[in-house]
Amino acid sequence: MLNDRLKGKNVVITGASSGIGAKMAFLCAKSGANVIILARSWDKLQNLKQEIETDHQVTVRAYKLDVSNIDEIQKVFAEIIADVHHVDVLVNNAGFGIFDTVEEAKLDDAKAMFETNVIGLIGCTKMVLPNMKARRQGHIINVASIAGKIATPKSSVYSASKHAVLGFTNALRMEVADEGIFVTSVNPGPIETNFFNIADQSGSYVKNVQKFILSSDQVAAAVVKRMLSRTREINLPRWMNLGDVFFTLFPSTFERLGKKAIFKK
């Protein structure tokens, strides 16, 4: 799957060392983009860089970044701008979740989720916006979650962080609507990645929703296909978005009738 719009464009992907971030990096390189990968795991980044360069005969730039650290964001993105001069596409993909009831949830975990999923995402966005505005072009893609639309038990803090991402994304889209900048939210259901190694250490949730789990290849392909296009949202799987519509229109009925389905964790 190729996206000819990406040829020669600079694409920055956070949380790129594994999962859909890594898969997007491969697809962007295959489409002729200049790929810039960021993550905390330096060894994994270096291995990914080598694999992509070997497969596609391109030069990949890798930077170590913990998006929960604002100082690091400012330093690393200043280096990126100095190296490549501008960013055409920013994919805010870094994020994590922990599934706990409100009573069991640790405040340190809640703080860490918001620092990574929300504050870090905002910080990365702020670093590329001025240049995109000056050039009157660019695309910001924020990986949220269906959990940002439909909250479920034991995902209270994670859902809250993704609600925040969606609110930020929707407001940003309106702010830059006349600046030539596209803003897209990605709202997938459960994905077969390392995410659940942290979020669901018991393994019960993954077992219960196994038949609904998306492949990372499927999600990555859907995102890369729409890069540099005016796409408001990418909702996967599509049928799950119907649940969001029903939840929005009939929340009480959804919670009553869907009780068995949403108590999967």
Short mmCIF file of C-alpha atoms in Angstrom, two decimals:
data_model
loop_
_atom_site.label_atom_id
_atom_site.label_comp_id
_atom_site.label_asym_id
_atom_site.label_seq_id
_atom_site.Cartn_x
_atom_site.Cartn_y
_atom_site.Cartn_z
CA MET A 1 0.00 0.00 0.00
CA LEU A 2 1.54 3.28 -1.14
CA ASN A 3 0.61 6.90 -0.52
CA ASP A 4 2.12 8.98 -3.31
CA ARG A 5 1.41 12.19 -1.36
CA LEU A 6 4.17 11.23 1.07
CA LYS A 7 7.02 11.12 -1.44
CA GLY A 8 9.80 13.38 -0.18
CA LYS A 9 7.77 14.50 2.86
CA ASN A 10 9.09 14.57 6.43
CA VAL A 11 7.00 12.32 8.69
CA VAL A 12 7.58 12.29 12.46
CA ILE A 13 6.16 9.39 14.47
CA THR A 14 6.27 9.23 18.27
CA GLY A 15 6.08 5.91 20.09
CA ALA A 16 7.63 4.37 16.99
CA SER A 17 9.72 1.58 18.47
CA SER A 18 6.99 -1.06 18.18
CA GLY A 19 3.32 -1.70 17.36
CA ILE A 20 1.48 0.55 14.96
CA GLY A 21 4.18 3.22 15.25
CA ALA A 22 6.79 0.86 13.79
CA LYS A 23 4.37 -0.41 11.13
CA MET A 24 3.54 3.17 10.08
CA ALA A 25 7.25 3.96 9.80
CA PHE A 26 7.75 1.05 7.37
CA LEU A 27 4.76 2.07 5.25
CA CYS A 28 5.82 5.72 5.14
CA ALA A 29 9.31 4.73 4.01
CA LYS A 30 7.79 2.46 1.37
CA SER A 31 5.80 5.46 0.14
CA GLY A 32 8.98 7.49 -0.27
CA ALA A 33 8.75 9.63 2.88
CA ASN A 34 11.66 10.80 4.99
CA VAL A 35 10.90 8.97 8.22
CA ILE A 36 11.76 10.37 11.65
CA ILE A 37 11.12 7.93 14.50
CA LEU A 38 10.95 8.80 18.19
CA ALA A 39 10.61 6.63 21.28
CA ARG A 40 12.08 5.95 24.71
CA SER A 41 13.55 2.57 23.71
CA TRP A 42 16.79 3.55 21.98
CA ASP A 43 17.89 -0.01 21.17
CA LYS A 44 14.55 -0.82 19.56
CA LEU A 45 14.66 2.44 17.59
CA GLN A 46 18.12 1.65 16.28
CA ASN A 47 17.05 -1.83 15.21
CA LEU A 48 13.96 -0.42 13.48
CA LYS A 49 16.03 2.24 11.73
CA GLN A 50 18.40 -0.43 10.40
CA GLU A 51 15.54 -2.67 9.23
CA ILE A 52 13.76 0.14 7.37
CA GLU A 53 16.97 1.40 5.75
CA THR A 54 17.88 -2.12 4.63
CA ASP A 55 14.42 -2.85 3.21
CA HIS A 56 13.80 0.47 1.46
CA GLN A 57 17.25 2.01 0.85
CA VAL A 58 16.28 5.23 2.61
CA THR A 59 17.80 7.26 5.43
CA VAL A 60 15.83 7.14 8.67
CA ARG A 61 16.42 9.58 11.50
CA ALA A 62 15.95 8.32 15.06
CA TYR A 63 15.75 10.37 18.25
CA LYS A 64 15.33 9.13 21.79
CA LEU A 65 12.34 10.86 23.40
CA ASP A 66 10.18 10.39 26.46
CA VAL A 67 7.09 12.46 25.59
CA SER A 68 6.20 12.81 29.26
CA ASN A 69 9.26 15.06 29.62
CA ILE A 70 8.50 18.55 28.30
CA ASP A 71 12.16 19.61 28.35
CA GLU A 72 13.07 16.61 26.21
CA ILE A 73 10.28 17.41 23.75
CA GLN A 74 11.55 20.94 23.26
CA LYS A 75 15.16 19.82 22.87
CA VAL A 76 14.49 16.93 20.49
CA PHE A 77 12.06 18.78 18.25
CA ALA A 78 14.49 21.71 18.01
CA GLU A 79 17.06 19.20 16.78
CA ILE A 80 14.60 17.75 14.27
CA ILE A 81 13.72 21.16 12.85
CA ALA A 82 17.42 22.03 12.63
CA ASP A 83 18.12 18.76 10.78
CA VAL A 84 15.18 18.59 8.34
CA HIS A 85 13.92 22.22 8.45
CA HIS A 86 10.22 21.35 8.66
CA VAL A 87 7.74 18.61 9.54
CA ASP A 88 5.02 17.70 7.03
CA VAL A 89 3.25 15.07 9.13
CA LEU A 90 3.32 14.58 12.90
CA VAL A 91 1.83 11.36 14.25
CA ASN A 92 1.29 11.60 18.01
CA ASN A 93 1.23 7.88 18.62
CA ALA A 94 3.01 7.51 21.99
CA GLY A 95 0.71 6.48 24.80
CA PHE A 96 -0.16 3.80 27.32
CA GLY A 97 -2.97 2.67 29.57
CA ILE A 98 -3.54 0.78 32.79
CA PHE A 99 -6.87 -0.90 33.49
CA ASP A 100 -8.02 -0.47 37.09
CA THR A 101 -11.17 0.52 38.91
CA VAL A 102 -11.19 4.06 40.27
CA GLU A 103 -10.78 2.70 43.79
CA GLU A 104 -7.77 0.58 42.82
CA ALA A 105 -6.12 3.10 40.48
CA LYS A 106 -2.87 4.65 41.70
CA LEU A 107 -2.63 8.43 41.39
CA ASP A 108 0.96 8.12 40.17
CA ASP A 109 -0.29 5.93 37.30
CA ALA A 110 -3.05 8.43 36.51
CA LYS A 111 -0.53 11.28 36.45
CA ALA A 112 1.81 9.31 34.19
CA MET A 113 -1.00 8.50 31.75
CA PHE A 114 -2.00 12.15 31.43
CA GLU A 115 1.60 13.32 31.13
CA THR A 116 2.21 10.87 28.26
CA ASN A 117 -1.17 10.62 26.54
CA VAL A 118 -2.21 14.27 26.81
CA ILE A 119 0.49 16.75 27.89
CA GLY A 120 3.18 15.08 25.80
CA LEU A 121 0.90 15.03 22.77
CA ILE A 122 0.13 18.73 23.20
CA GLY A 123 3.81 19.51 23.68
CA CYS A 124 4.85 17.76 20.45
CA THR A 125 2.04 19.47 18.55
CA LYS A 126 3.09 22.92 19.78
CA MET A 127 6.63 22.34 18.53
CA VAL A 128 5.56 21.77 14.90
CA LEU A 129 2.63 24.17 14.63
CA PRO A 130 4.52 27.46 14.04
CA ASN A 131 6.42 26.07 11.07
CA MET A 132 3.30 24.41 9.62
CA LYS A 133 1.44 27.70 9.91
CA ALA A 134 4.28 29.61 8.25
CA ARG A 135 4.27 27.12 5.36
CA ARG A 136 0.45 26.88 5.37
CA GLN A 137 0.57 23.12 5.14
CA GLY A 138 0.94 20.06 7.32
CA HIS A 139 -0.94 17.24 8.98
CA ILE A 140 -1.25 16.44 12.68
CA ILE A 141 -2.55 12.95 13.48
CA ASN A 142 -3.43 12.15 17.08
CA VAL A 143 -3.87 8.50 18.01
CA ALA A 144 -6.72 8.46 20.52
CA SER A 145 -8.97 5.44 21.10
CA ILE A 146 -12.55 4.28 20.93
CA ALA A 147 -12.20 4.51 24.74
CA GLY A 148 -12.17 8.27 24.26
CA LYS A 149 -15.70 8.00 22.89
CA ILE A 150 -17.13 5.14 24.92
CA ALA A 151 -15.94 4.84 28.50
CA THR A 152 -16.03 1.38 30.06
CA PRO A 153 -15.45 0.04 33.58
CA LYS A 154 -11.80 -0.24 34.69
CA SER A 155 -10.64 2.21 32.03
CA SER A 156 -11.74 5.38 33.83
CA VAL A 157 -8.39 7.17 33.81
CA TYR A 158 -7.32 5.87 30.40
CA SER A 159 -10.69 6.87 28.92
CA ALA A 160 -10.41 10.28 30.54
CA SER A 161 -7.00 10.81 28.94
CA LYS A 162 -8.31 9.84 25.52
CA HIS A 163 -11.42 12.03 25.96
CA ALA A 164 -8.93 14.84 26.52
CA VAL A 165 -7.04 13.93 23.33
CA LEU A 166 -10.26 14.06 21.32
CA GLY A 167 -11.27 17.40 22.85
CA PHE A 168 -7.86 18.85 22.06
CA THR A 169 -7.89 17.44 18.53
CA ASN A 170 -11.35 18.78 17.73
CA ALA A 171 -10.51 22.26 19.03
CA LEU A 172 -7.17 22.33 17.20
CA ARG A 173 -8.87 21.33 13.95
CA MET A 174 -11.09 24.41 14.14
CA GLU A 175 -8.21 26.68 15.15
CA VAL A 176 -6.13 25.80 12.07
CA ALA A 177 -8.96 25.23 9.60
CA ASP A 178 -7.91 28.26 7.54
CA GLU A 179 -4.18 27.62 7.85
CA GLY A 180 -3.91 24.75 5.36
CA ILE A 181 -3.26 22.25 8.16
CA PHE A 182 -5.16 18.96 8.45
CA VAL A 183 -5.95 17.50 11.89
CA THR A 184 -7.08 13.89 12.31
CA SER A 185 -7.96 11.70 15.28
CA VAL A 186 -7.48 7.93 15.13
CA ASN A 187 -9.94 5.97 17.26
CA PRO A 188 -9.19 2.25 17.16
CA GLY A 189 -10.67 -0.50 19.24
CA PRO A 190 -8.30 -3.02 20.88
CA ILE A 191 -5.14 -3.64 18.84
CA GLU A 192 -2.81 -6.63 18.93
CA THR A 193 0.26 -4.81 20.30
CA ASN A 194 2.38 -4.63 23.46
CA PHE A 195 -0.15 -2.16 24.88
CA PHE A 196 -1.91 -4.89 26.84
CA ASN A 197 1.30 -6.11 28.49
CA ILE A 198 0.93 -3.05 30.73
CA ALA A 199 -2.79 -2.30 30.52
CA ASP A 200 -4.07 -5.83 31.13
CA GLN A 201 -1.47 -7.79 33.05
CA SER A 202 -3.99 -10.47 34.02
CA GLY A 203 -4.69 -11.23 30.35
CA SER A 204 -8.43 -11.52 30.99
CA TYR A 205 -9.45 -8.58 28.81
CA VAL A 206 -7.45 -9.77 25.82
CA LYS A 207 -8.95 -13.23 26.20
CA ASN A 208 -12.49 -11.84 26.35
CA VAL A 209 -12.16 -9.58 23.29
CA GLN A 210 -9.81 -11.73 21.20
CA LYS A 211 -12.23 -11.98 18.27
CA PHE A 212 -12.52 -8.17 18.08
CA ILE A 213 -8.80 -7.33 18.24
CA LEU A 214 -7.41 -5.40 15.28
CA SER A 215 -4.03 -6.15 13.74
CA SER A 216 -1.39 -3.42 13.97
CA ASP A 217 -0.89 -3.77 10.21
CA GLN A 218 -4.55 -2.95 9.58
CA VAL A 219 -4.49 0.18 11.74
CA ALA A 220 -1.14 1.41 10.40
CA ALA A 221 -2.28 1.00 6.79
CA ALA A 222 -5.50 2.93 7.45
CA VAL A 223 -3.57 5.84 8.96
CA VAL A 224 -0.81 6.04 6.35
CA LYS A 225 -3.37 5.85 3.53
CA ARG A 226 -4.98 9.06 4.79
CA MET A 227 -1.85 11.08 5.52
CA LEU A 228 -1.91 14.55 3.94
CA SER A 229 -5.64 14.27 3.25
CA ARG A 230 -8.50 16.16 4.87
CA THR A 231 -9.70 13.33 7.10
CA ARG A 232 -11.50 14.23 10.32
CA GLU A 233 -11.48 10.82 12.02
CA ILE A 234 -10.33 7.28 11.42
CA ASN A 235 -12.56 4.88 13.37
CA LEU A 236 -11.64 1.20 13.46
CA PRO A 237 -13.36 -1.15 13.21
CA ARG A 238 -16.12 0.81 11.52
CA TRP A 239 -18.90 -1.14 13.18
CA MET A 240 -17.57 -0.14 16.59
CA ASN A 241 -18.17 3.50 15.70
CA LEU A 242 -21.88 2.68 15.45
CA GLY A 243 -21.69 1.88 19.14
CA ASP A 244 -20.40 5.40 19.73
CA VAL A 245 -23.34 6.87 17.81
CA PHE A 246 -25.80 4.78 19.83
CA PHE A 247 -24.02 5.70 23.08
CA THR A 248 -24.19 9.41 22.22
CA LEU A 249 -27.90 9.30 21.39
CA PHE A 250 -29.05 6.82 24.04
CA PRO A 251 -26.43 6.65 26.82
CA SER A 252 -28.66 5.13 29.50
CA THR A 253 -29.99 2.47 27.15
CA PHE A 254 -26.47 1.67 25.96
CA GLU A 255 -25.19 1.23 29.50
CA ARG A 256 -28.15 -0.95 30.45
CA LEU A 257 -28.26 -3.16 27.36
CA GLY A 258 -24.52 -3.25 26.83
CA LYS A 259 -23.59 -4.03 30.43
CA LYS A 260 -22.41 -7.54 29.67
CA ALA A 261 -20.33 -6.41 26.71
CA ILE A 262 -18.60 -3.50 28.44
CA PHE A 263 -17.68 -5.47 31.57
CA LYS A 264 -14.96 -7.37 29.71
CA LYS A 265 -11.91 -6.27 31.70
#
